[in-house]
Amino acid sequence: MARPVTLFTGQWADLTLETVAEKASAWGFDGLELACWGDHFEVDKALDDDAYLQSRWDILNKYGLKCFAISNHLVGQCVCDNIDARHKDILPKRIWGDGEPEGVRQRAAEEIQNTARAAKRFGVDVVNGFTGSSVWGAFYFFPPTTQAYVQAGYDDFAARWLPILDVYREEGVKFALEVHPTEIAYDLITSQRALDALSGHVSFGFNFDPSHLIHQFIDPVEFIDAFGDRIFHVHVKDSRLQLTGRSSILASHLDFGDSRRGWDFVSPGRGDVRWDPIIRALNRIGYDGPLSIEWEDSGMDREYGAPEALAMVRRQDFRPSEVAFDAAFSSD
Amino acid sequence: MARPVTLFTGQWADLTLETVAEKASAWGFDGLELACWGDHFEVDKALDDDAYLQSRWDILNKYGLKCFAISNHLVGQCVCDNIDARHKDILPKRIWGDGEPEGVRQRAAEEIQNTARAAKRFGVDVVNGFTGSSVWGAFYFFPPTTQAYVQAGYDDFAARWLPILDVYREEGVKFALEVHPTEIAYDLITSQRALDALSGHVSFGFNFDPSHLIHQFIDPVEFIDAFGDRIFHVHVKDSRLQLTGRSSILASHLDFGDSRRGWDFVSPGRGDVRWDPIIRALNRIGYDGPLSIEWEDSGMDREYGAPEALAMVRRQDFRPSEVAFDAAFSSD
Amino acid sequence: MARPVTLFTGQWADLTLETVAEKASAWGFDGLELACWGDHFEVDKALDDDAYLQSRWDILNKYGLKCFAISNHLVGQCVCDNIDARHKDILPKRIWGDGEPEGVRQRAAEEIQNTARAAKRFGVDVVNGFTGSSVWGAFYFFPPTTQAYVQAGYDDFAARWLPILDVYREEGVKFALEVHPTEIAYDLITSQRALDALSGHVSFGFNFDPSHLIHQFIDPVEFIDAFGDRIFHVHVKDSRLQLTGRSSILASHLDFGDSRRGWDFVSPGRGDVRWDPIIRALNRIGYDGPLSIEWEDSGMDREYGAPEALAMVRRQDFRPSEVAFDAAFSSD
Amino acid sequence: MARPVTLFTGQWADLTLETVAEKASAWGFDGLELACWGDHFEVDKALDDDAYLQSRWDILNKYGLKCFAISNHLVGQCVCDNIDARHKDILPKRIWGDGEPEGVRQRAAEEIQNTARAAKRFGVDVVNGFTGSSVWGAFYFFPPTTQAYVQAGYDDFAARWLPILDVYREEGVKFALEVHPTEIAYDLITSQRALDALSGHVSFGFNFDPSHLIHQFIDPVEFIDAFGDRIFHVHVKDSRLQLTGRSSILASHLDFGDSRRGWDFVSPGRGDVRWDPIIRALNRIGYDGPLSIEWEDSGMDREYGAPEALAMVRRQDFRPSEVAFDAAFSSD
Amino acid sequence: MARPVTLFTGQWADLTLETVAEKASAWGFDGLELACWGDHFEVDKALDDDAYLQSRWDILNKYGLKCFAISNHLVGQCVCDNIDARHKDILPKRIWGDGEPEGVRQRAAEEIQNTARAAKRFGVDVVNGFTGSSVWGAFYFFPPTTQAYVQAGYDDFAARWLPILDVYREEGVKFALEVHPTEIAYDLITSQRALDALSGHVSFGFNFDPSHLIHQFIDPVEFIDAFGDRIFHVHVKDSRLQLTGRSSILASHLDFGDSRRGWDFVSPGRGDVRWDPIIRALNRIGYDGPLSIEWEDSGMDREYGAPEALAMVRRQDFRPSEVAFDAAFSSD
Amino acid sequence: MARPVTLFTGQWADLTLETVAEKASAWGFDGLELACWGDHFEVDKALDDDAYLQSRWDILNKYGLKCFAISNHLVGQCVCDNIDARHKDILPKRIWGDGEPEGVRQRAAEEIQNTARAAKRFGVDVVNGFTGSSVWGAFYFFPPTTQAYVQAGYDDFAARWLPILDVYREEGVKFALEVHPTEIAYDLITSQRALDALSGHVSFGFNFDPSHLIHQFIDPVEFIDAFGDRIFHVHVKDSRLQLTGRSSILASHLDFGDSRRGWDFVSPGRGDVRWDPIIRALNRIGYDGPLSIEWEDSGMDREYGAPEALAMVRRQDFRPSEVAFDAAFSSD
């Protein structure tokens, strides 16, 4: 379909946007998916300062790059989470504040609303991100966990996100949750449950990313077939099982990149994701947005890996058939 | 080895001990592993009341049953856990108290010390149980999680359990952690890390239970070979993968028994545990304690399943060889 | 659930009903599923002759056997099929007549209506059987096959069976199609298509038989979960893959029992059907009818195999749980 | 071996030969395998009209393309088939005539003889094609199917094809049946049976095409090893299993390209065919004819896929070794 | 087929024949396959001393046991082997003599001839055993190994065994080589090569034992189908893969029973041999001799395992079908 | 890591060094690993003749090639082996001499010492090679084989190699055994046993070559993780399983390249070795030496294969990551 291929800048936020843009352009990317951290896309400035917005486009334009979506995973995570010390490291000080959990959650919610407004002003209509979850940590049902206990987490999610999503609807922007462990939705069942909790709010959908499904043993194609009309964005990211009989699929509290983990992220094309059936499924649902490479591989130099991943996507992103073969056999 | 086969009473605590004993005896069990909940084995009474202790033995003796271990998973869980509403349901009121987390944890720690004392008085030298963990919920490393953050959880574990274990050492009783998700140790890596945190305290070891390893894709034999000298007790419990490409190995916040889960517990012999290699491994390390059936299968009547499981264990618990085959070929 | 276990007499129709009943009773079966061929259950006599009906019950009663269903696969097959020489061998002369295809089909349809009436008079409310299909032979889409061509077959099916099924409704009897290659429904997709063609006629459902799904690589549990409310009867039959890289899953026009086939029927318990998950699924949908062994294994003496299969079913047909395990952990 | 790589024009017959030739040449193909439908190669004109024959070569020569074989699958299919409405769409009117089955079959047989004569005149010595089969539809042995019934189909095949093949022998042309479900030969067993039915007629052999074996679970290498001296031509075509536990290997009467099918054709290199062992096997039997890409993938634009497939074949078609490694180790 | 089940006494030769007979009889065996070592069956005495022969039968008869074959693996091994120190331990002194290799081989050959004579006198017509091989150790082709080098080993085998086999033919006794690594034949290819080297001598065939094929990844059924008319005897023995990614299929020069080996022998029924297809294959070739359990499992008490294995064989040794199912469907 | 990629000349020794160098340079190799046979690197000349040494470098320099290691597998094999006729073909006459085994072994040992001296003079510090083994042929423990028997082989290895290795230490050269069946070390267990026999001599380590591990079912990554500090050199060579149920993993005494073998060597990238995890493991241990392609594929033209393999290695040899991803997420 000749979909545009973009690079998600989240893993490159230690570099300036200009540096990332220069690299991505040289490698041949069509655009960037801007992370709302580092200096790549700052929501507060974007709301207040037209010049700031223009400066982002100036950089993109200078390198011939497009932008279809911005992403605010880190703040989104804090909307529903039980806040702990780790959240401090991923939030700007103005949102962390004194760290009192409910205050953090409310400021994060406000920022996610502002992210929609900033996206609108910037001229993109998709915000990717996370939602957090107050019940993620209870996924293993011990101590014995009732459905009422779990449902309270989904109700909390709805209570916090419905007002946010109404802002998105007003702005004509969609929020695309990256389905992922630690989020309110991490598989098919919980994605449906999240949708149900929101009564199917029109502004809520998914950033499809197969790397988070592979290590759960979910076929990514099943996700696309189940939620085709809610897939607002696509991440190209890969992961790989490393099961030896001694490693755990739960990863043993080991760092990414530790070879003793039961799975890990790897450069797209080197993992267990089968891309061809995914492209077919995306063709099937008519997805024509960007394929955005979220490059993460703790065992590979990212500047080696990003162009390799781009080449892989270009090889895979084929157009669907426009003829029926039977016609060729006809005697007419 | 003709090891004794016992029934763990934890899943039968809605019945009186006498009822459970009568059933287990009729089915042919050799003994019971008493749960420290329901009326089966009450730690507070056991410490205060010789008549209570005798009453437990009277029941056991009446039905010709032995006892090699008592188990206090529920209270143990609360020693290190971040306490939430679910813990209230598994604790006696005297331990839950006002529910203030640190108070709950300290009362739980004290109860676990008392459990050692009660075990000693009762005449058994193994207490099985859980430890809880303050960092279990952070097993998926997002928000980004440092090893320092994780290690703090292990340090907290050591700080809380070393004093407990010193009581165990004094009493000549061993504490056997059932390696299990939600605990400080749930696989090979974390079991070693827990041991290291305790500097290998002699009173700390494991209640080997393969059902918790199977759905992590760990070969239970690897656990036995790695920790042979720390296996103080053995649970016979089974689990089964139910991976369809749509189900998640993380189980989707679904109840046990829901067929959409990616795995579930099933009656021993009906799951993915291969028992023959486990028996060989137990023979290899010289384990001669009980094989204690922890029967849990949300899809089967427990009174149908328990005797079936017992028969399975009897078929599997073979003696190792005492001759070398080469001797038979000798020309001498 | 302690479901009754019956023996389907179709593969024993070279023996008299009395002989089969005597054997089945001796082996411990609870009842028979009577085939409408041989002398086991003759539809024409059953309609005309009360004494004949009584004679069937007399035999059953003599051997302490029950009957829950009769089966008329052979005549049913001829309702929709493109008739060829093979059909002559499976039909009574009065139905075959001169063999002119449309006449055969119409007489077969009438006989299947009469089978409902006979069942009612006999006192059972399920008739198992086949439907035939005018488009089965076109399952491989060459010459190029349009959906219009296929749909014509489903329309023909509906046209022929709706009047039949109305008779079933009137009689209070259900028709249970054994989903099977060569029939209008042979997998999940075509079962739904058949139901749709009939607009979900209440008297039409399925005789679940996993042996016909295994060699199509369908998980039988998926069928149960998809059509739980339409499963009117269950066959216990088994099949096994025999794939060597040289054999074909299409079986090479070789006889059953030829080891060069890519799959074959085998005695229940010796094939690739996993019975435990099927029993769980049947428990889930609340099926409480008979488990009827259709014994077919071209490599085994049937009198060796039938009691072995019965013992297998008795071991597998467990009751579901009636307690929640969490209750046992409660501190209350 | 640097075998020539050709494109089979059958799936491109909606385009003129000139258009196909231009495209194939631009992509780098060495030649075309001409379909006897569309305007690509018309048997009647080829027999009557030298200028027509020359016009075909003129097009080929203009684009630097070779031709090693022509193919007449559609007419060949009608020689033995039970004729139904679908055959009308694949036949020229002069062969379909009034559609009376036996007349169709006889005219098809005559056309296949003429195809040999046309090939000779055209200067190629291989005609690929299908044979049809009167017993294909009975591959599943219900209604019970005797070997006599099946053998009658093979006898019919021999009776119809032996006279045809004698013409091929006279003309010095070989007929290469594409082994394929719906044909008299579709796997190893039936290929041998077809050969036996023809008493091994020297002019009869096979167009090896692994895509039709993969979904039967046959290792294509086994076919090459079994019939090496009868492989007259090779198709490069690919297929893929899509088994989910809900899909059927029999494909559910669903169209090619429907993701619910249990298997489908895909662009060569994207399916389950392993090409490296096939090239080794072709090297082993000394096959030095063309590798002819039959491109069919209902989910991919054919103009994207054909050059990709060509590149794949070029990468795979390696030369065998001409040295023995031991020589390099010699001390001489 | 209700074949007799015997116990091979080779692994019990540290016990007297009387002791073994008493045990085997108590466990329910039908007979013994006597090893020609220990005191079970001494060839020299058997040739010289009628009373000795009678004493063997007296013991067998006393315990109601039959005998169908004797076995002389240890001496047979020395006929072709490159003799080293290990052979001394498996030979009587009279055969080992001074240990000069060629003398050992010749005395072993003479003893194997005598074994035929002793078998005849004893009244059995099958001698099981090994042949040894001068080229076994060169199975891995480094240093570079020519087919001439290998063939010299097969020629040596033929030169040594043809005279032996002529004695077998004269005596009306068959020699059944247990196909096994370390022997001249250890798989399908080498079994055929051995037969070819002997020009198919009528007295040479095989003692089928699947345990030696499993760890070579050979399907035992393939062996039966390939050499059905040469299978003179059957061993029931089992083996199991223990591949962990760290263990080697070549077993690392580790003792049997060491869990670090890549494979090991286990009690029949506990390994990777699938017995049902083997029984079907034996039924197919019409084998009606004994199923002789060669019990070897370094991790299990042999007195626990032997009766378990016997029960397994009894469950598996079913009769083939004597009816065709189609008959039951006939309308006649 | 941009490791240099070299070509091992051992399989090209039928060509002159100049010819090999010219080809390798044209294909883009960075260097050569010189075999000590053919005219590539002659140890005796290298010790005696400075001009000879210079001539080797002249050729290398002319083609811009580096050299990091020389290899003397053939002579090394004869240090411990039981010498037979095959060894004559791999030795220079001056070492074979009269072929008396002990004399051959001693002359081989001396030559291997000289190889260290020659390497030093040549300016490389790694000698790759084989060791031979007196007990390799006894890997299958029949006749019954004691650990004492095996250990004698390891003691013999130590006795012969410790003096050799002392020379290596003196010269500052390392000996890298290519772990390989037929050698004293062929898997993880025996590699450790060999190291133990040498008391961990500092000059002894391994030439890691995954192709010899694959057909033993060993994960090559496990070898790297176990012996990281002893990996002195790396061979890039590939092998593939060819298991059909009829082939043997022991390869049936068939030549390399025979398709009936259970495994075979194939051009790197076409076998079962997974290179990506190996590169990660080599990065993990910090290996920065050459990746040396040992090209061997009996079914492919070597001049086709060598550049293909080089391209594969270039694609795989990626640099490890130098940033932590968490840094990019930081809010600082």
Short mmCIF file of N, CA and C in Angstrom, two decimals, chain B residues 10-14 37 74 88-92 240 244 246 259 266 270 295-302 304 308, chain C residues 219 222 225 274 276-277 280 283-284 313-323 325-332:
data_model
loop_
_atom_site.label_atom_id
_atom_site.label_comp_id
_atom_site.label_asym_id
_atom_site.label_seq_id
_atom_site.Cartn_x
_atom_site.Cartn_y
_atom_site.Cartn_z
N GLY B 10 -5.48 -27.06 52.42
CA GLY B 10 -5.80 -25.65 52.15
C GLY B 10 -7.04 -25.44 51.30
N GLN B 11 -7.24 -26.28 50.31
CA GLN B 11 -8.40 -26.12 49.42
C GLN B 11 -9.65 -26.78 49.98
N TRP B 12 -9.57 -27.31 51.19
CA TRP B 12 -10.70 -28.01 51.82
C TRP B 12 -11.07 -27.35 53.15
N ALA B 13 -10.61 -26.11 53.32
CA ALA B 13 -10.76 -25.48 54.63
C ALA B 13 -12.19 -25.04 54.90
N ASP B 14 -13.07 -25.18 53.91
CA ASP B 14 -14.49 -24.96 54.16
C ASP B 14 -15.10 -26.15 54.89
N TRP B 37 -5.43 -22.43 58.35
CA TRP B 37 -6.65 -21.61 58.29
C TRP B 37 -7.84 -22.55 58.36
N LEU B 74 -1.27 -17.97 53.78
CA LEU B 74 -2.05 -16.73 53.75
C LEU B 74 -1.43 -15.65 54.60
N LYS B 88 -7.32 -8.49 53.30
CA LYS B 88 -8.24 -8.58 54.44
C LYS B 88 -8.97 -9.92 54.46
N ASP B 89 -9.31 -10.38 53.24
CA ASP B 89 -10.11 -11.62 53.17
C ASP B 89 -9.34 -12.87 53.54
N ILE B 90 -8.02 -12.77 53.58
CA ILE B 90 -7.25 -13.98 53.86
C ILE B 90 -6.62 -13.97 55.25
N LEU B 91 -6.93 -12.96 56.03
CA LEU B 91 -6.31 -12.86 57.36
C LEU B 91 -7.36 -12.94 58.47
N PRO B 92 -6.97 -13.54 59.58
CA PRO B 92 -7.82 -13.43 60.77
C PRO B 92 -7.89 -11.96 61.19
N ARG B 240 -1.84 -26.34 33.15
CA ARG B 240 -1.93 -26.66 31.73
C ARG B 240 -1.99 -25.37 30.91
N THR B 244 -4.31 -20.40 22.48
CA THR B 244 -5.07 -20.55 21.24
C THR B 244 -4.69 -19.50 20.20
N ARG B 246 -5.37 -16.52 20.85
CA ARG B 246 -6.21 -15.42 21.34
C ARG B 246 -6.11 -15.27 22.85
N SER B 259 -12.27 -20.68 30.56
CA SER B 259 -11.55 -21.36 29.49
C SER B 259 -10.81 -20.40 28.58
N VAL B 266 -5.01 -27.72 36.83
CA VAL B 266 -5.86 -28.90 36.63
C VAL B 266 -5.42 -30.00 37.57
N ARG B 270 -3.41 -34.44 34.76
CA ARG B 270 -4.15 -33.97 33.60
C ARG B 270 -3.53 -32.71 32.98
N TRP B 295 -4.63 -30.10 45.70
CA TRP B 295 -5.59 -30.37 44.63
C TRP B 295 -6.39 -29.10 44.30
N GLU B 296 -6.27 -28.68 43.05
CA GLU B 296 -7.02 -27.49 42.63
C GLU B 296 -7.32 -27.59 41.15
N ASP B 297 -8.56 -27.64 40.82
CA ASP B 297 -8.99 -27.73 39.41
C ASP B 297 -10.40 -27.17 39.39
N SER B 298 -10.53 -25.98 38.84
CA SER B 298 -11.82 -25.30 38.89
C SER B 298 -12.86 -25.94 37.98
N GLY B 299 -12.44 -26.91 37.20
CA GLY B 299 -13.38 -27.54 36.29
C GLY B 299 -13.74 -28.95 36.68
N MET B 300 -13.37 -29.39 37.86
CA MET B 300 -13.60 -30.78 38.25
C MET B 300 -14.05 -30.84 39.70
N ASP B 301 -14.95 -31.72 39.95
CA ASP B 301 -15.38 -31.97 41.32
C ASP B 301 -14.19 -32.48 42.13
N ARG B 302 -13.91 -31.83 43.27
CA ARG B 302 -12.69 -32.18 43.99
C ARG B 302 -12.73 -33.59 44.56
N TYR B 304 -14.03 -36.10 43.08
CA TYR B 304 -13.68 -36.99 41.97
C TYR B 304 -12.17 -36.96 41.76
N GLU B 308 -8.29 -39.67 42.21
CA GLU B 308 -7.62 -39.88 40.93
C GLU B 308 -6.17 -39.43 41.00
N ASP C 219 -9.59 -27.62 16.41
CA ASP C 219 -9.66 -27.97 17.82
C ASP C 219 -11.12 -28.23 18.16
N GLU C 222 -13.14 -25.72 20.13
CA GLU C 222 -13.64 -24.52 19.44
C GLU C 222 -15.05 -24.76 18.90
N ASP C 225 -17.47 -24.58 21.85
CA ASP C 225 -17.67 -23.20 22.32
C ASP C 225 -18.49 -22.38 21.33
N ARG C 274 -8.00 -35.02 22.35
CA ARG C 274 -7.73 -34.84 23.79
C ARG C 274 -9.09 -34.74 24.47
N ASP C 276 -10.03 -34.74 27.77
CA ASP C 276 -10.22 -33.94 28.98
C ASP C 276 -10.76 -32.54 28.66
N PRO C 277 -10.14 -31.82 27.72
CA PRO C 277 -10.71 -30.49 27.42
C PRO C 277 -12.12 -30.56 26.82
N ARG C 280 -14.51 -30.92 29.70
CA ARG C 280 -14.67 -29.60 30.35
C ARG C 280 -15.59 -28.71 29.53
N ASN C 283 -19.11 -29.86 29.93
CA ASN C 283 -19.59 -29.40 31.23
C ASN C 283 -19.97 -27.92 31.17
N ARG C 284 -19.15 -27.16 30.47
CA ARG C 284 -19.35 -25.71 30.38
C ARG C 284 -20.69 -25.37 29.72
N VAL C 313 -13.84 -43.66 28.50
CA VAL C 313 -14.87 -42.63 28.71
C VAL C 313 -15.24 -42.52 30.19
N ARG C 314 -15.36 -43.65 30.84
CA ARG C 314 -15.69 -43.61 32.28
C ARG C 314 -14.61 -42.83 33.05
N ARG C 315 -13.36 -43.02 32.67
CA ARG C 315 -12.28 -42.29 33.36
C ARG C 315 -12.36 -40.79 33.10
N GLN C 316 -12.86 -40.42 31.91
CA GLN C 316 -12.82 -39.02 31.52
C GLN C 316 -14.06 -38.23 31.91
N ASP C 317 -15.17 -38.89 32.11
CA ASP C 317 -16.42 -38.15 32.25
C ASP C 317 -16.62 -37.65 33.68
N PHE C 318 -15.80 -36.66 34.05
CA PHE C 318 -15.83 -36.19 35.43
C PHE C 318 -16.85 -35.08 35.61
N ARG C 319 -17.22 -34.89 36.84
CA ARG C 319 -18.16 -33.84 37.21
C ARG C 319 -17.42 -32.51 37.36
N PRO C 320 -18.09 -31.41 37.04
CA PRO C 320 -17.46 -30.10 37.27
C PRO C 320 -17.44 -29.78 38.75
N SER C 321 -16.67 -28.77 39.06
CA SER C 321 -16.54 -28.35 40.44
C SER C 321 -17.82 -27.67 40.91
N GLU C 322 -18.14 -27.86 42.16
CA GLU C 322 -19.29 -27.17 42.72
C GLU C 322 -18.90 -26.17 43.79
N VAL C 323 -17.61 -26.07 44.06
CA VAL C 323 -17.17 -25.07 45.03
C VAL C 323 -16.18 -24.13 44.36
N PHE C 325 -12.68 -22.24 44.91
CA PHE C 325 -11.56 -22.46 45.82
C PHE C 325 -11.33 -21.28 46.73
N ASP C 326 -11.67 -20.12 46.24
CA ASP C 326 -11.41 -18.95 47.08
C ASP C 326 -12.12 -19.06 48.43
N ALA C 327 -13.28 -19.69 48.41
CA ALA C 327 -14.03 -19.82 49.65
C ALA C 327 -13.18 -20.47 50.73
N ALA C 328 -12.38 -21.44 50.32
CA ALA C 328 -11.58 -22.16 51.30
C ALA C 328 -10.49 -21.31 51.92
N PHE C 329 -10.14 -20.24 51.23
CA PHE C 329 -9.08 -19.38 51.75
C PHE C 329 -9.59 -18.25 52.62
N SER C 330 -10.89 -18.17 52.70
CA SER C 330 -11.45 -17.00 53.38
C SER C 330 -11.12 -17.02 54.86
N SER C 331 -10.96 -15.85 55.38
CA SER C 331 -10.67 -15.72 56.81
C SER C 331 -11.94 -15.68 57.64
N ASP C 332 -13.07 -15.69 56.96
CA ASP C 332 -14.33 -15.56 57.71
C ASP C 332 -14.63 -16.83 58.50
#
